[in-house]
Amino acid sequence: MGSSMKQGIVIFIPSAPPNPFTLLQHQADVNAVSGEGTPLIRAAFYGSESIVDLLLKRQDIVLEFQNRQGRCALWYAALRGHTTIVKQLLEHDRIKVDCPDVEHGLTPLAAAVAMGHLDIKTTELLLADEHIDLACEDNHGRTPLIYAASKNLVSLVRILLAQPGVHVNTLEDDDRTVLWHAASHGNEEMVELLLQNGGDITAADIFGKTPLHQAIEKGHASIVKMLLSRYVCQPLLCIAARTGNAEIAKSLLDHGLDVNITDAEGRTPLHLAAAKGHDRVVQLLLNQESINVQARDRYRSTALHEAAMGGHLPVLELLLVEPNVEINATDKDHSTSLHHCVKNGDRSLVRLLLLVKWLDPNISDSLTWTPLCCAAEMGDLAMVRLLLATHDVQVNAMDPNQQPPLWLAVRGGHHRVVQQLLQHRTIDVNQGWGPHPSPLLLSNQNGHEKITMLLLAQGERLDVNVRTYVGNTALSIAAHRGSFRVVDRILPDSRADWAASKGHLFVVERLLADPRILVEIEVYENQGPDKSET
């Protein structure tokens, strides 16, 4: 029994808080190493936001330094749930988001999830980084998704499942799946969520225990009922297709079994084989005269959707040559196969789909997002470039209720994606959505200064005087936030509505508080962009 026992994560922490005054000494070495690491590591561990801010202002600070346990400042901040410090560190381009420690192989994201933090903001900050690797495994083969399930954190499981590149049936070293852990905890909400996302009820661990075995052993009657409803009436051909046994599938077909028979979820053998990537079984099924390649399950998904969601290129290739396949079919969320491939970050499948001449790349899902919107919102620069290379892709919102790709990229703070979209010749740089009538106002309001400066560099095609519903302009928002680089950039613009902006008392007060602006105010008072309007 001892060999099957799992060792818990034991993390040794410093015994006493740091003395902040030592960090303020003249000529102090900000990268000096003590037993637990550098001052930055200690400050991150203890949640000393002001000290972290002070250290990060030093040009010679080493962000990626790892102590003897292989743990960096970001690792400790994530572990302890210090959201503000995580945000401070992630704002630096030099930070490494996937630095695993030595003892357990935990990345900062995995460390945060493994400790069971319920602070979703910390997790969301890490997930928003475009370099994060969600499939990264620790020394025991566990991913952040498996940790979230093992800690019974359904909210984190839901967030992680929505990320591209996350596989619901990933296995840890003992072959336990996410569904196995959910069934063990008796968490009905999580089990249902995983089943809806394709969780495999038949996957067994190294001891032969499936999620059903575990639910029975733990006495979770409601989970047993949920899982049994998926087991009931599993047609033989469906079982053969799901397990990938082409020889048995052929024998069953030769004996006259219905090629389009469905299981309790409405899935045909083709659905099941496509979802698992069993290309030999898929080819066998497609060779049957009566095969229905457009059959839909209870979630309105086709076999093409299943292959796309699973990232199975050979299966997708087989399906696309079928004359009756509907490449633009939408599921219950109004997502196409292209939507799923984009969300999974699978560029090879996207390239294949884009080669099909009747593909419509501009279909909107239930969120009114096109595939380009999805890529822009996720900050996937390579995917955005790939989609923009398609001649008929729409870069602007086609409906007043739709969130434009540029607006989504700005909201997410994806600087390089914004830069890429702005290079497109037909992009509408002023197209906003909801309470933020323009990307400029949105980036300004969210404090994305680099993006704001990119937008302000667009010249005549940018409307710098657009207002929010309460009358604020980009200038007034920047002044209110104290973003004087933005103020400096807007004021010299001859198109800036200076007379109107003066009407906001708090803006004037903000500007007067900065000695650099005094001269410019005097200039605009006496030589405004159009004296006839002042």
XYZ file of C-alpha atoms in Angstrom, residues 114-429:
316
model
C -2.168 23.324 -5.823
C -2.449 25.438 -2.683
C -6.189 25.687 -3.247
C -6.421 29.472 -3.521
C -9.946 30.654 -4.221
C -8.659 34.010 -5.438
C -9.704 33.694 -9.062
C -8.047 37.013 -9.912
C -4.569 35.579 -9.331
C -5.303 32.663 -11.636
C -6.876 34.898 -14.277
C -3.820 37.179 -14.280
C -1.522 34.234 -14.951
C -3.850 32.783 -17.583
C -3.954 36.113 -19.411
C -0.219 35.926 -20.122
C 0.275 34.831 -23.725
C 3.323 32.719 -22.816
C 1.597 30.551 -20.200
C 1.803 26.793 -20.805
C -1.370 25.171 -19.485
C -0.235 21.686 -20.481
C 2.939 21.941 -18.392
C 3.209 18.922 -16.078
C 4.879 18.729 -12.687
C 7.181 15.904 -11.572
C 4.149 13.628 -11.146
C 2.533 14.385 -14.489
C -0.091 16.692 -13.000
C -1.336 19.740 -14.906
C -3.020 22.781 -13.326
C -6.378 21.307 -14.393
C -5.702 18.083 -12.490
C -4.641 20.064 -9.421
C -7.833 22.133 -9.578
C -9.942 18.971 -9.749
C -8.001 17.228 -6.976
C -8.572 20.293 -4.756
C -12.293 20.229 -5.628
C -12.144 23.781 -7.035
C -14.937 23.757 -9.607
C -14.608 27.486 -10.346
C -10.968 27.025 -11.358
C -11.801 23.910 -13.376
C -14.403 25.923 -15.295
C -11.898 28.714 -16.025
C -9.157 26.300 -17.100
C -11.451 24.312 -19.403
C -12.237 27.532 -21.268
C -8.557 28.050 -22.106
C -6.996 26.933 -25.411
C -4.709 23.929 -25.204
C -6.367 22.394 -22.122
C -7.282 18.717 -22.536
C -10.041 17.365 -20.323
C -8.748 13.774 -20.430
C -5.109 14.449 -19.612
C -3.547 11.763 -17.377
C -1.246 12.099 -14.391
C 1.440 9.483 -13.685
C -1.006 7.004 -12.130
C -3.412 7.485 -15.075
C -6.016 9.345 -13.025
C -8.061 11.853 -15.008
C -9.761 15.073 -13.997
C -13.121 13.256 -14.027
C -11.674 10.584 -11.719
C -10.865 13.261 -9.120
C -14.253 14.957 -9.509
C -16.064 11.641 -8.999
C -13.901 10.927 -5.966
C -14.941 14.244 -4.387
C -18.606 13.685 -5.203
C -18.832 17.092 -6.839
C -21.933 16.947 -9.056
C -21.338 20.340 -10.659
C -17.781 19.449 -11.630
C -18.704 15.990 -12.903
C -21.459 17.436 -15.101
C -19.089 20.137 -16.373
C -16.443 17.565 -17.285
C -18.949 15.258 -18.951
C -20.195 18.169 -21.056
C -16.604 18.825 -22.112
C -15.940 15.251 -23.183
C -14.680 13.678 -19.961
C -13.979 9.974 -20.504
C -16.080 7.867 -18.113
C -14.222 4.676 -19.106
C -10.668 5.877 -18.369
C -9.137 3.741 -15.602
C -6.120 4.435 -13.385
C -3.180 2.032 -12.955
C -5.244 0.033 -10.456
C -8.122 -0.373 -12.912
C -10.436 2.101 -11.169
C -12.692 4.217 -13.398
C -14.561 7.323 -12.173
C -17.560 5.031 -11.586
C -15.498 2.685 -9.400
C -14.279 5.636 -7.366
C -17.760 7.124 -6.912
C -19.095 3.750 -5.705
C -16.159 3.275 -3.326
C -16.665 6.757 -1.836
C -20.421 6.285 -1.531
C -21.431 9.175 -3.817
C -24.840 7.903 -4.957
C -25.710 10.957 -7.062
C -22.427 10.691 -8.988
C -22.998 6.971 -9.549
C -26.403 7.773 -11.090
C -24.882 10.462 -13.329
C -22.166 8.145 -14.603
C -24.472 5.150 -15.033
C -26.752 7.249 -17.240
C -23.803 7.530 -19.616
C -23.039 3.806 -19.438
C -26.602 2.645 -20.079
C -27.327 1.217 -23.519
C -23.840 1.709 -24.890
C -24.158 0.074 -28.323
C -21.395 -2.388 -29.158
C -20.321 -0.459 -32.242
C -20.061 2.736 -30.166
C -17.787 0.966 -27.689
C -15.568 -0.350 -30.476
C -15.390 3.106 -32.081
C -14.565 4.853 -28.816
C -11.805 2.385 -27.940
C -10.361 2.510 -31.454
C -10.620 -1.191 -32.211
C -10.969 -1.205 -36.002
C -10.979 -5.008 -36.267
C -13.919 -5.425 -33.900
C -15.731 -2.488 -35.486
C -15.407 -4.161 -38.898
C -16.745 -7.449 -37.546
C -19.755 -5.683 -36.050
C -20.442 -3.835 -39.305
C -20.117 -7.073 -41.271
C -22.812 -8.527 -39.032
C -25.203 -5.742 -40.003
C -24.988 -3.348 -37.060
C -26.313 0.141 -37.785
C -23.403 2.454 -38.609
C -25.428 5.460 -37.403
C -26.597 4.019 -34.085
C -26.366 6.482 -31.182
C -25.498 6.275 -27.494
C -27.285 8.030 -24.612
C -25.700 11.357 -25.625
C -26.849 11.038 -29.230
C -23.315 10.336 -30.446
C -22.770 8.017 -33.379
C -19.738 5.726 -33.725
C -18.299 8.378 -36.060
C -18.624 11.026 -33.327
C -16.834 8.800 -30.826
C -14.023 7.714 -33.128
C -13.448 11.295 -34.325
C -13.362 12.611 -30.750
C -10.662 10.105 -29.816
C -8.644 10.549 -33.000
C -9.032 6.929 -34.133
C -8.429 7.576 -37.837
C -8.529 3.881 -38.862
C -12.005 3.482 -37.373
C -13.099 6.797 -38.904
C -11.975 5.624 -42.350
C -13.791 2.318 -41.851
C -17.016 4.101 -40.919
C -16.746 6.574 -43.797
C -16.478 3.648 -46.208
C -20.001 2.553 -45.234
C -22.601 3.560 -47.816
C -25.210 4.685 -45.310
C -22.888 6.738 -43.105
C -24.305 10.093 -42.008
C -21.340 12.447 -41.650
C -23.655 15.264 -40.585
C -25.287 13.446 -37.659
C -25.582 15.647 -34.557
C -25.473 14.651 -30.904
C -27.475 16.258 -28.075
C -25.069 19.212 -28.101
C -25.614 19.792 -31.844
C -22.016 18.709 -32.509
C -20.974 16.857 -35.657
C -18.029 14.499 -36.075
C -16.138 17.429 -37.607
C -16.666 19.419 -34.401
C -15.351 16.480 -32.368
C -12.208 16.144 -34.470
C -11.608 19.892 -34.252
C -12.100 20.011 -30.470
C -9.768 17.049 -30.026
C -7.108 18.489 -32.309
C -6.978 15.383 -34.503
C -5.483 16.431 -37.849
C -5.627 13.021 -39.641
C -9.324 12.648 -38.765
C -10.081 16.188 -39.884
C -8.387 15.470 -43.221
C -10.529 12.359 -43.711
C -13.765 14.195 -42.939
C -13.032 17.208 -45.131
C -12.829 15.114 -48.303
C -16.349 13.793 -47.704
C -18.750 15.419 -50.210
C -21.555 15.802 -47.655
C -19.556 17.319 -44.833
C -20.808 20.733 -43.729
C -17.748 22.733 -42.764
C -19.745 25.713 -41.479
C -22.030 23.676 -39.202
C -22.557 25.231 -35.765
C -23.077 23.447 -32.438
C -25.253 24.451 -29.451
C -22.946 27.408 -28.758
C -23.110 28.419 -32.431
C -19.417 27.547 -32.727
C -17.994 26.196 -35.961
C -15.100 23.764 -36.255
C -12.903 26.772 -36.997
C -13.967 28.369 -33.707
C -12.868 25.265 -31.792
C -9.515 25.012 -33.556
C -8.795 28.685 -32.909
C -9.771 28.397 -29.237
C -7.454 25.401 -28.893
C -4.622 27.363 -30.475
C -4.158 24.610 -33.081
C -2.678 26.415 -36.081
C -2.134 23.274 -38.161
C -5.864 22.505 -38.103
C -6.757 26.131 -38.769
C -4.474 26.159 -41.829
C -6.208 23.043 -43.122
C -9.695 24.512 -42.655
C -8.728 27.800 -44.287
C -7.808 25.899 -47.452
C -11.441 24.854 -47.952
C -12.921 27.377 -50.366
C -16.478 27.275 -48.979
C -15.359 27.938 -45.405
C -16.941 31.046 -43.876
C -14.407 32.540 -41.406
C -16.843 35.222 -40.236
C -19.561 33.189 -38.494
C -20.333 34.435 -34.971
C -20.790 32.153 -31.972
C -23.214 32.672 -29.068
C -20.963 35.456 -27.731
C -21.139 37.127 -31.175
C -17.442 36.329 -31.593
C -15.938 35.315 -34.908
C -12.821 33.102 -34.889
C -10.727 36.285 -35.248
C -12.472 37.713 -32.174
C -11.553 34.568 -30.227
C -7.898 34.787 -31.242
C -7.756 38.509 -30.457
C -9.407 38.058 -27.057
C -6.939 35.303 -26.120
C -3.964 37.338 -27.288
C -2.859 34.605 -29.717
C -0.672 36.657 -32.059
C 0.274 33.788 -34.384
C -3.379 32.813 -34.806
C -4.404 36.414 -35.481
C -1.761 36.656 -38.211
C -2.930 33.387 -39.741
C -6.562 34.521 -39.869
C -5.697 37.981 -41.169
C -3.952 36.330 -44.111
C -7.374 35.081 -45.244
C -8.580 37.532 -47.875
C -12.252 37.516 -46.864
C -11.875 37.732 -43.079
C -13.743 40.648 -41.483
C -11.511 42.677 -39.146
C -14.348 44.907 -37.928
C -17.625 44.134 -36.178
C -20.377 43.333 -38.667
C -23.176 43.885 -36.161
C -23.789 46.612 -33.530
C -24.027 43.910 -30.848
C -20.705 42.337 -31.774
C -17.489 43.057 -29.903
C -14.852 44.036 -32.496
C -11.557 42.080 -32.571
C -9.527 45.243 -31.920
C -11.733 46.158 -28.956
C -11.285 42.651 -27.488
C -7.515 42.760 -27.898
C -7.399 46.179 -26.242
C -9.563 44.979 -23.357
C -7.219 42.052 -22.769
C -4.160 44.280 -22.863
C -2.654 42.268 -25.724
C -0.188 44.852 -27.012
C 1.275 42.855 -29.898
C -2.115 41.694 -31.162
C -3.339 45.296 -31.151
C -0.230 46.286 -33.082
C -0.905 43.557 -35.659
C -4.569 44.495 -36.112
C -3.731 48.175 -36.535
C -1.591 47.281 -39.546
C -4.617 45.964 -41.437
C -5.685 48.426 -44.119
C -9.440 48.185 -43.398
C -9.356 48.235 -39.597
C -11.723 50.703 -37.941
C -9.630 52.107 -35.095
